Amino acid sequence: MRITAGILHLGNITFAEKGANASTPADPSYLQYPAYLLGVEQEMLCTALTSRVMESRWGGKVEITNVTLNPEQAITTRDALAKALYSRLFDYLVAAINKAFLKEKSDFSIGVLDIYGFEIFETNGFEQFCINFVNEKLQQIFIELTLKAEQEEYVEEGISWKPIQYFNNKCVCDLIELRSRPVSCVCWTMCVRPCTL
């Protein structure tokens, strides 16, 4: 929890210009709480956000230079630090959950499924088309197993309820997979013989 709070408090830190091509926290007091939560010294956090260490190697020599960052670069560094911390925290939590569920025989699993519709990108490749189609099929199964089946059961049992309106995506799935010239067949034809429909 402390790390999550520390990540959130990092976002409160803003930067002001300090001379040529350098920055400083606009309000240094905003460094105190995230530093405490992340278990680092306030000055160390300030240095990490407002500068970077560059290492040059030439010949047999190594030269280390401390380069200051302008406010825009400091904001990018702050955001990168938050993202890296969050990513490592997430990986840790996933590993901890997997370890907790680890048994000789796996009886448990956690799944996340986004069942709603086509994702729209400027350019949809064939892979995205396949992913979208599978999502539509999963949504169709979800509708059949939950919404439609439950509502039919309510009708059979005479339970008073307010019908839930939903979009039945069967027409979308039929467009892709119907036997009479489905979209998937047209795609295959285009792959085998371009421009000959």
PDB file of C-alpha atoms in Angstrom:
ATOM      1  CA  MET A   1       0.000   0.000   0.000  1.00  0.00           C
ATOM      2  CA  ARG A   2       2.862   2.355   0.822  1.00  0.00           C
ATOM      3  CA  ILE A   3       4.392   1.939  -2.628  1.00  0.00           C
ATOM      4  CA  THR A   4       1.050   2.569  -4.333  1.00  0.00           C
ATOM      5  CA  ALA A   5       0.541   5.701  -2.240  1.00  0.00           C
ATOM      6  CA  GLY A   6       4.122   6.778  -3.003  1.00  0.00           C
ATOM      7  CA  ILE A   7       3.505   6.365  -6.738  1.00  0.00           C
ATOM      8  CA  LEU A   8       0.340   8.451  -6.518  1.00  0.00           C
ATOM      9  CA  HIS A   9       2.094  11.194  -4.536  1.00  0.00           C
ATOM     10  CA  LEU A  10       4.910  11.345  -7.104  1.00  0.00           C
ATOM     11  CA  GLY A  11       2.338  12.806  -9.495  1.00  0.00           C
ATOM     12  CA  ASN A  12       1.940  15.864  -7.247  1.00  0.00           C
ATOM     13  CA  ILE A  13       5.553  16.930  -7.786  1.00  0.00           C
ATOM     14  CA  THR A  14       5.910  19.722 -10.347  1.00  0.00           C
ATOM     15  CA  PHE A  15       9.072  21.420 -11.544  1.00  0.00           C
ATOM     16  CA  ALA A  16      10.273  24.960 -12.162  1.00  0.00           C
ATOM     17  CA  GLU A  17      13.260  26.207 -14.119  1.00  0.00           C
ATOM     18  CA  LYS A  18      16.488  26.683 -12.211  1.00  0.00           C
ATOM     19  CA  GLY A  19      18.995  28.494 -14.372  1.00  0.00           C
ATOM     20  CA  ALA A  20      19.909  27.278 -17.845  1.00  0.00           C
ATOM     21  CA  ASN A  21      18.700  23.733 -18.633  1.00  0.00           C
ATOM     22  CA  ALA A  22      18.069  22.770 -15.021  1.00  0.00           C
ATOM     23  CA  SER A  23      15.023  22.290 -12.837  1.00  0.00           C
ATOM     24  CA  THR A  24      13.990  22.135  -9.225  1.00  0.00           C
ATOM     25  CA  PRO A  25      10.768  20.975  -7.562  1.00  0.00           C
ATOM     26  CA  ALA A  26       8.302  23.880  -7.633  1.00  0.00           C
ATOM     27  CA  ASP A  27       7.374  23.063  -4.024  1.00  0.00           C
ATOM     28  CA  PRO A  28      10.051  20.943  -2.278  1.00  0.00           C
ATOM     29  CA  SER A  29       7.573  19.955   0.443  1.00  0.00           C
ATOM     30  CA  TYR A  30       5.870  17.700  -2.136  1.00  0.00           C
ATOM     31  CA  LEU A  31       9.008  15.505  -2.115  1.00  0.00           C
ATOM     32  CA  GLN A  32       8.759  14.683   1.587  1.00  0.00           C
ATOM     33  CA  TYR A  33       5.794  12.305   1.666  1.00  0.00           C
ATOM     34  CA  PRO A  34       6.600  10.237  -1.472  1.00  0.00           C
ATOM     35  CA  ALA A  35      10.218   9.928  -0.276  1.00  0.00           C
ATOM     36  CA  TYR A  36       8.991   8.671   3.098  1.00  0.00           C
ATOM     37  CA  LEU A  37       6.534   6.212   1.488  1.00  0.00           C
ATOM     38  CA  LEU A  38       9.157   4.877  -0.932  1.00  0.00           C
ATOM     39  CA  GLY A  39      11.786   4.600   1.811  1.00  0.00           C
ATOM     40  CA  VAL A  40      14.359   6.964   0.288  1.00  0.00           C
ATOM     41  CA  GLU A  41      15.945  10.231   1.391  1.00  0.00           C
ATOM     42  CA  GLN A  42      14.186  13.355   0.145  1.00  0.00           C
ATOM     43  CA  GLU A  43      17.402  14.743  -1.365  1.00  0.00           C
ATOM     44  CA  MET A  44      18.055  11.442  -3.150  1.00  0.00           C
ATOM     45  CA  LEU A  45      14.573  11.524  -4.710  1.00  0.00           C
ATOM     46  CA  CYS A  46      15.084  15.151  -5.768  1.00  0.00           C
ATOM     47  CA  THR A  47      18.421  14.317  -7.408  1.00  0.00           C
ATOM     48  CA  ALA A  48      16.933  11.278  -9.189  1.00  0.00           C
ATOM     49  CA  LEU A  49      14.106  13.398 -10.622  1.00  0.00           C
ATOM     50  CA  THR A  50      16.122  16.463 -11.664  1.00  0.00           C
ATOM     51  CA  SER A  51      19.314  14.910 -13.043  1.00  0.00           C
ATOM     52  CA  ARG A  52      20.709  11.826 -14.723  1.00  0.00           C
ATOM     53  CA  VAL A  53      24.097  10.167 -14.611  1.00  0.00           C
ATOM     54  CA  MET A  54      25.863   9.627 -17.930  1.00  0.00           C
ATOM     55  CA  GLU A  55      28.792   7.259 -18.190  1.00  0.00           C
ATOM     56  CA  SER A  56      31.285   7.664 -21.068  1.00  0.00           C
ATOM     57  CA  ARG A  57      33.843   5.000 -21.890  1.00  0.00           C
ATOM     58  CA  TRP A  58      36.775   5.648 -24.174  1.00  0.00           C
ATOM     59  CA  GLY A  59      40.123   3.975 -24.171  1.00  0.00           C
ATOM     60  CA  GLY A  60      40.481   2.398 -20.762  1.00  0.00           C
ATOM     61  CA  LYS A  61      38.875   5.334 -18.990  1.00  0.00           C
ATOM     62  CA  VAL A  62      35.384   5.810 -17.634  1.00  0.00           C
ATOM     63  CA  GLU A  63      34.022   9.293 -17.191  1.00  0.00           C
ATOM     64  CA  ILE A  64      30.877   9.843 -15.143  1.00  0.00           C
ATOM     65  CA  THR A  65      28.933  13.062 -15.686  1.00  0.00           C
ATOM     66  CA  ASN A  66      25.927  14.324 -13.780  1.00  0.00           C
ATOM     67  CA  VAL A  67      23.557  16.045 -16.278  1.00  0.00           C
ATOM     68  CA  THR A  68      20.762  18.314 -15.058  1.00  0.00           C
ATOM     69  CA  LEU A  69      17.284  18.056 -16.558  1.00  0.00           C
ATOM     70  CA  ASN A  70      14.976  20.862 -17.649  1.00  0.00           C
ATOM     71  CA  PRO A  71      11.414  20.884 -16.207  1.00  0.00           C
ATOM     72  CA  GLU A  72       9.954  18.926 -19.141  1.00  0.00           C
ATOM     73  CA  GLN A  73      12.627  16.231 -18.841  1.00  0.00           C
ATOM     74  CA  ALA A  74      12.109  16.109 -15.065  1.00  0.00           C
ATOM     75  CA  ILE A  75       8.374  15.499 -15.575  1.00  0.00           C
ATOM     76  CA  THR A  76       9.173  12.703 -18.040  1.00  0.00           C
ATOM     77  CA  THR A  77      11.600  11.209 -15.500  1.00  0.00           C
ATOM     78  CA  ARG A  78       9.001  11.459 -12.705  1.00  0.00           C
ATOM     79  CA  ASP A  79       6.414   9.698 -14.887  1.00  0.00           C
ATOM     80  CA  ALA A  80       8.912   7.011 -15.953  1.00  0.00           C
ATOM     81  CA  LEU A  81       9.788   6.359 -12.301  1.00  0.00           C
ATOM     82  CA  ALA A  82       6.094   6.030 -11.390  1.00  0.00           C
ATOM     83  CA  LYS A  83       5.495   3.696 -14.332  1.00  0.00           C
ATOM     84  CA  ALA A  84       8.513   1.517 -13.474  1.00  0.00           C
ATOM     85  CA  LEU A  85       7.525   1.281  -9.803  1.00  0.00           C
ATOM     86  CA  TYR A  86       3.932   0.426 -10.712  1.00  0.00           C
ATOM     87  CA  SER A  87       5.074  -2.213 -13.220  1.00  0.00           C
ATOM     88  CA  ARG A  88       7.376  -3.880 -10.700  1.00  0.00           C
ATOM     89  CA  LEU A  89       4.694  -3.758  -8.015  1.00  0.00           C
ATOM     90  CA  PHE A  90       2.192  -5.357 -10.395  1.00  0.00           C
ATOM     91  CA  ASP A  91       4.695  -8.088 -11.356  1.00  0.00           C
ATOM     92  CA  TYR A  92       5.365  -8.728  -7.669  1.00  0.00           C
ATOM     93  CA  LEU A  93       1.653  -9.025  -6.891  1.00  0.00           C
ATOM     94  CA  VAL A  94       1.061 -11.413  -9.803  1.00  0.00           C
ATOM     95  CA  ALA A  95       3.997 -13.573  -8.673  1.00  0.00           C
ATOM     96  CA  ALA A  96       2.753 -13.531  -5.065  1.00  0.00           C
ATOM     97  CA  ILE A  97      -0.780 -14.519  -6.122  1.00  0.00           C
ATOM     98  CA  ASN A  98       0.553 -17.280  -8.377  1.00  0.00           C
ATOM     99  CA  LYS A  99       2.748 -18.547  -5.541  1.00  0.00           C
ATOM    100  CA  ALA A 100      -0.234 -18.542  -3.162  1.00  0.00           C
ATOM    101  CA  PHE A 101      -2.272 -20.598  -5.646  1.00  0.00           C
ATOM    102  CA  LEU A 102       0.604 -22.977  -6.397  1.00  0.00           C
ATOM    103  CA  LYS A 103      -0.455 -26.544  -5.651  1.00  0.00           C
ATOM    104  CA  GLU A 104       0.391 -29.973  -6.986  1.00  0.00           C
ATOM    105  CA  LYS A 105      -2.885 -29.924  -8.844  1.00  0.00           C
ATOM    106  CA  SER A 106      -4.171 -26.556 -10.007  1.00  0.00           C
ATOM    107  CA  ASP A 107      -7.745 -26.029  -8.833  1.00  0.00           C
ATOM    108  CA  PHE A 108      -7.744 -22.239  -9.019  1.00  0.00           C
ATOM    109  CA  SER A 109      -7.295 -19.665 -11.714  1.00  0.00           C
ATOM    110  CA  ILE A 110      -7.887 -15.982 -12.163  1.00  0.00           C
ATOM    111  CA  GLY A 111      -8.976 -14.688 -15.545  1.00  0.00           C
ATOM    112  CA  VAL A 112      -9.740 -11.250 -16.875  1.00  0.00           C
ATOM    113  CA  LEU A 113     -11.962 -10.962 -19.918  1.00  0.00           C
ATOM    114  CA  ASP A 114     -13.120  -7.863 -21.743  1.00  0.00           C
ATOM    115  CA  ILE A 115     -16.189  -9.065 -23.576  1.00  0.00           C
ATOM    116  CA  TYR A 116     -17.324  -5.910 -25.254  1.00  0.00           C
ATOM    117  CA  GLY A 117     -16.907  -5.396 -28.922  1.00  0.00           C
ATOM    118  CA  PHE A 118     -14.506  -4.481 -31.604  1.00  0.00           C
ATOM    119  CA  GLU A 119     -11.514  -2.330 -30.879  1.00  0.00           C
ATOM    120  CA  ILE A 120     -11.186   0.369 -33.484  1.00  0.00           C
ATOM    121  CA  PHE A 121      -7.732   1.377 -34.661  1.00  0.00           C
ATOM    122  CA  GLU A 122      -6.746   3.495 -37.650  1.00  0.00           C
ATOM    123  CA  THR A 123      -5.404   0.333 -39.269  1.00  0.00           C
ATOM    124  CA  ASN A 124      -6.788  -3.067 -38.274  1.00  0.00           C
ATOM    125  CA  GLY A 125      -4.575  -5.964 -39.351  1.00  0.00           C
ATOM    126  CA  PHE A 126      -5.733  -9.531 -39.837  1.00  0.00           C
ATOM    127  CA  GLU A 127      -4.536 -10.475 -36.338  1.00  0.00           C
ATOM    128  CA  GLN A 128      -6.693  -7.743 -34.794  1.00  0.00           C
ATOM    129  CA  PHE A 129      -9.624  -8.892 -36.947  1.00  0.00           C
ATOM    130  CA  CYS A 130      -9.216 -12.410 -35.517  1.00  0.00           C
ATOM    131  CA  ILE A 131      -8.972 -11.076 -31.955  1.00  0.00           C
ATOM    132  CA  ASN A 132     -12.076  -8.953 -32.466  1.00  0.00           C
ATOM    133  CA  PHE A 133     -13.986 -11.918 -33.895  1.00  0.00           C
ATOM    134  CA  VAL A 134     -13.092 -14.087 -30.894  1.00  0.00           C
ATOM    135  CA  ASN A 135     -14.188 -11.247 -28.590  1.00  0.00           C
ATOM    136  CA  GLU A 136     -17.532 -11.082 -30.406  1.00  0.00           C
ATOM    137  CA  LYS A 137     -17.980 -14.861 -30.056  1.00  0.00           C
ATOM    138  CA  LEU A 138     -17.182 -14.660 -26.340  1.00  0.00           C
ATOM    139  CA  GLN A 139     -19.659 -11.819 -25.960  1.00  0.00           C
ATOM    140  CA  GLN A 140     -22.281 -13.922 -27.761  1.00  0.00           C
ATOM    141  CA  ILE A 141     -21.669 -16.807 -25.343  1.00  0.00           C
ATOM    142  CA  PHE A 142     -21.836 -14.412 -22.395  1.00  0.00           C
ATOM    143  CA  ILE A 143     -25.151 -13.017 -23.624  1.00  0.00           C
ATOM    144  CA  GLU A 144     -26.567 -16.522 -24.149  1.00  0.00           C
ATOM    145  CA  LEU A 145     -25.424 -17.881 -20.785  1.00  0.00           C
ATOM    146  CA  THR A 146     -26.243 -14.937 -18.591  1.00  0.00           C
ATOM    147  CA  LEU A 147     -28.585 -12.300 -19.889  1.00  0.00           C
ATOM    148  CA  LYS A 148     -30.803 -14.297 -22.255  1.00  0.00           C
ATOM    149  CA  ALA A 149     -30.919 -17.471 -20.142  1.00  0.00           C
ATOM    150  CA  GLU A 150     -31.648 -15.597 -16.917  1.00  0.00           C
ATOM    151  CA  GLN A 151     -34.402 -13.537 -18.479  1.00  0.00           C
ATOM    152  CA  GLU A 152     -36.022 -16.656 -19.990  1.00  0.00           C
ATOM    153  CA  GLU A 153     -35.859 -18.344 -16.576  1.00  0.00           C
ATOM    154  CA  TYR A 154     -37.591 -15.349 -14.970  1.00  0.00           C
ATOM    155  CA  VAL A 155     -40.390 -15.580 -17.544  1.00  0.00           C
ATOM    156  CA  GLU A 156     -40.798 -19.347 -16.951  1.00  0.00           C
ATOM    157  CA  GLU A 157     -40.950 -18.891 -13.183  1.00  0.00           C
ATOM    158  CA  GLY A 158     -43.280 -15.907 -13.396  1.00  0.00           C
ATOM    159  CA  ILE A 159     -40.890 -13.622 -11.523  1.00  0.00           C
ATOM    160  CA  SER A 160     -41.710  -9.930 -11.764  1.00  0.00           C
ATOM    161  CA  TRP A 161     -38.743  -8.067 -13.221  1.00  0.00           C
ATOM    162  CA  LYS A 162     -37.746  -5.283 -15.553  1.00  0.00           C
ATOM    163  CA  PRO A 163     -36.315  -6.626 -18.843  1.00  0.00           C
ATOM    164  CA  ILE A 164     -32.714  -5.710 -19.568  1.00  0.00           C
ATOM    165  CA  GLN A 165     -32.183  -4.412 -23.081  1.00  0.00           C
ATOM    166  CA  TYR A 166     -28.994  -5.669 -24.711  1.00  0.00           C
ATOM    167  CA  PHE A 167     -27.494  -5.794 -28.163  1.00  0.00           C
ATOM    168  CA  ASN A 168     -27.450  -9.343 -29.478  1.00  0.00           C
ATOM    169  CA  ASN A 169     -24.280  -9.476 -31.538  1.00  0.00           C
ATOM    170  CA  LYS A 170     -25.323 -12.633 -33.427  1.00  0.00           C
ATOM    171  CA  CYS A 171     -25.648 -10.530 -36.600  1.00  0.00           C
ATOM    172  CA  VAL A 172     -21.974  -9.493 -36.298  1.00  0.00           C
ATOM    173  CA  CYS A 173     -20.827 -13.096 -35.810  1.00  0.00           C
ATOM    174  CA  ASP A 174     -23.054 -14.301 -38.679  1.00  0.00           C
ATOM    175  CA  LEU A 175     -21.555 -11.689 -40.985  1.00  0.00           C
ATOM    176  CA  ILE A 176     -18.125 -13.137 -40.309  1.00  0.00           C
ATOM    177  CA  GLU A 177     -18.922 -16.850 -40.290  1.00  0.00           C
ATOM    178  CA  LEU A 178     -22.129 -17.525 -42.293  1.00  0.00           C
ATOM    179  CA  ARG A 179     -21.731 -20.121 -45.024  1.00  0.00           C
ATOM    180  CA  SER A 180     -22.987 -17.885 -47.843  1.00  0.00           C
ATOM    181  CA  ARG A 181     -19.885 -15.786 -48.576  1.00  0.00           C
ATOM    182  CA  PRO A 182     -18.761 -14.865 -45.027  1.00  0.00           C
ATOM    183  CA  VAL A 183     -16.251 -12.098 -44.423  1.00  0.00           C
ATOM    184  CA  SER A 184     -13.671 -14.677 -43.316  1.00  0.00           C
ATOM    185  CA  CYS A 185     -13.995 -16.410 -46.705  1.00  0.00           C
ATOM    186  CA  VAL A 186     -13.568 -13.096 -48.520  1.00  0.00           C
ATOM    187  CA  CYS A 187     -10.432 -12.397 -46.435  1.00  0.00           C
ATOM    188  CA  TRP A 188      -9.022 -15.805 -47.324  1.00  0.00           C
ATOM    189  CA  THR A 189      -9.775 -15.201 -51.020  1.00  0.00           C
ATOM    190  CA  MET A 190      -7.990 -11.861 -50.851  1.00  0.00           C
ATOM    191  CA  CYS A 191      -4.955 -13.520 -49.280  1.00  0.00           C
ATOM    192  CA  VAL A 192      -4.782 -16.233 -51.944  1.00  0.00           C
ATOM    193  CA  ARG A 193      -5.745 -14.155 -54.987  1.00  0.00           C
ATOM    194  CA  PRO A 194      -5.495 -10.427 -54.311  1.00  0.00           C
ATOM    195  CA  CYS A 195      -8.031  -8.165 -55.980  1.00  0.00           C
ATOM    196  CA  THR A 196     -10.180 -10.961 -57.436  1.00  0.00           C
ATOM    197  CA  LEU A 197     -13.535 -11.090 -55.672  1.00  0.00           C
TER     198      LEU A 197
END
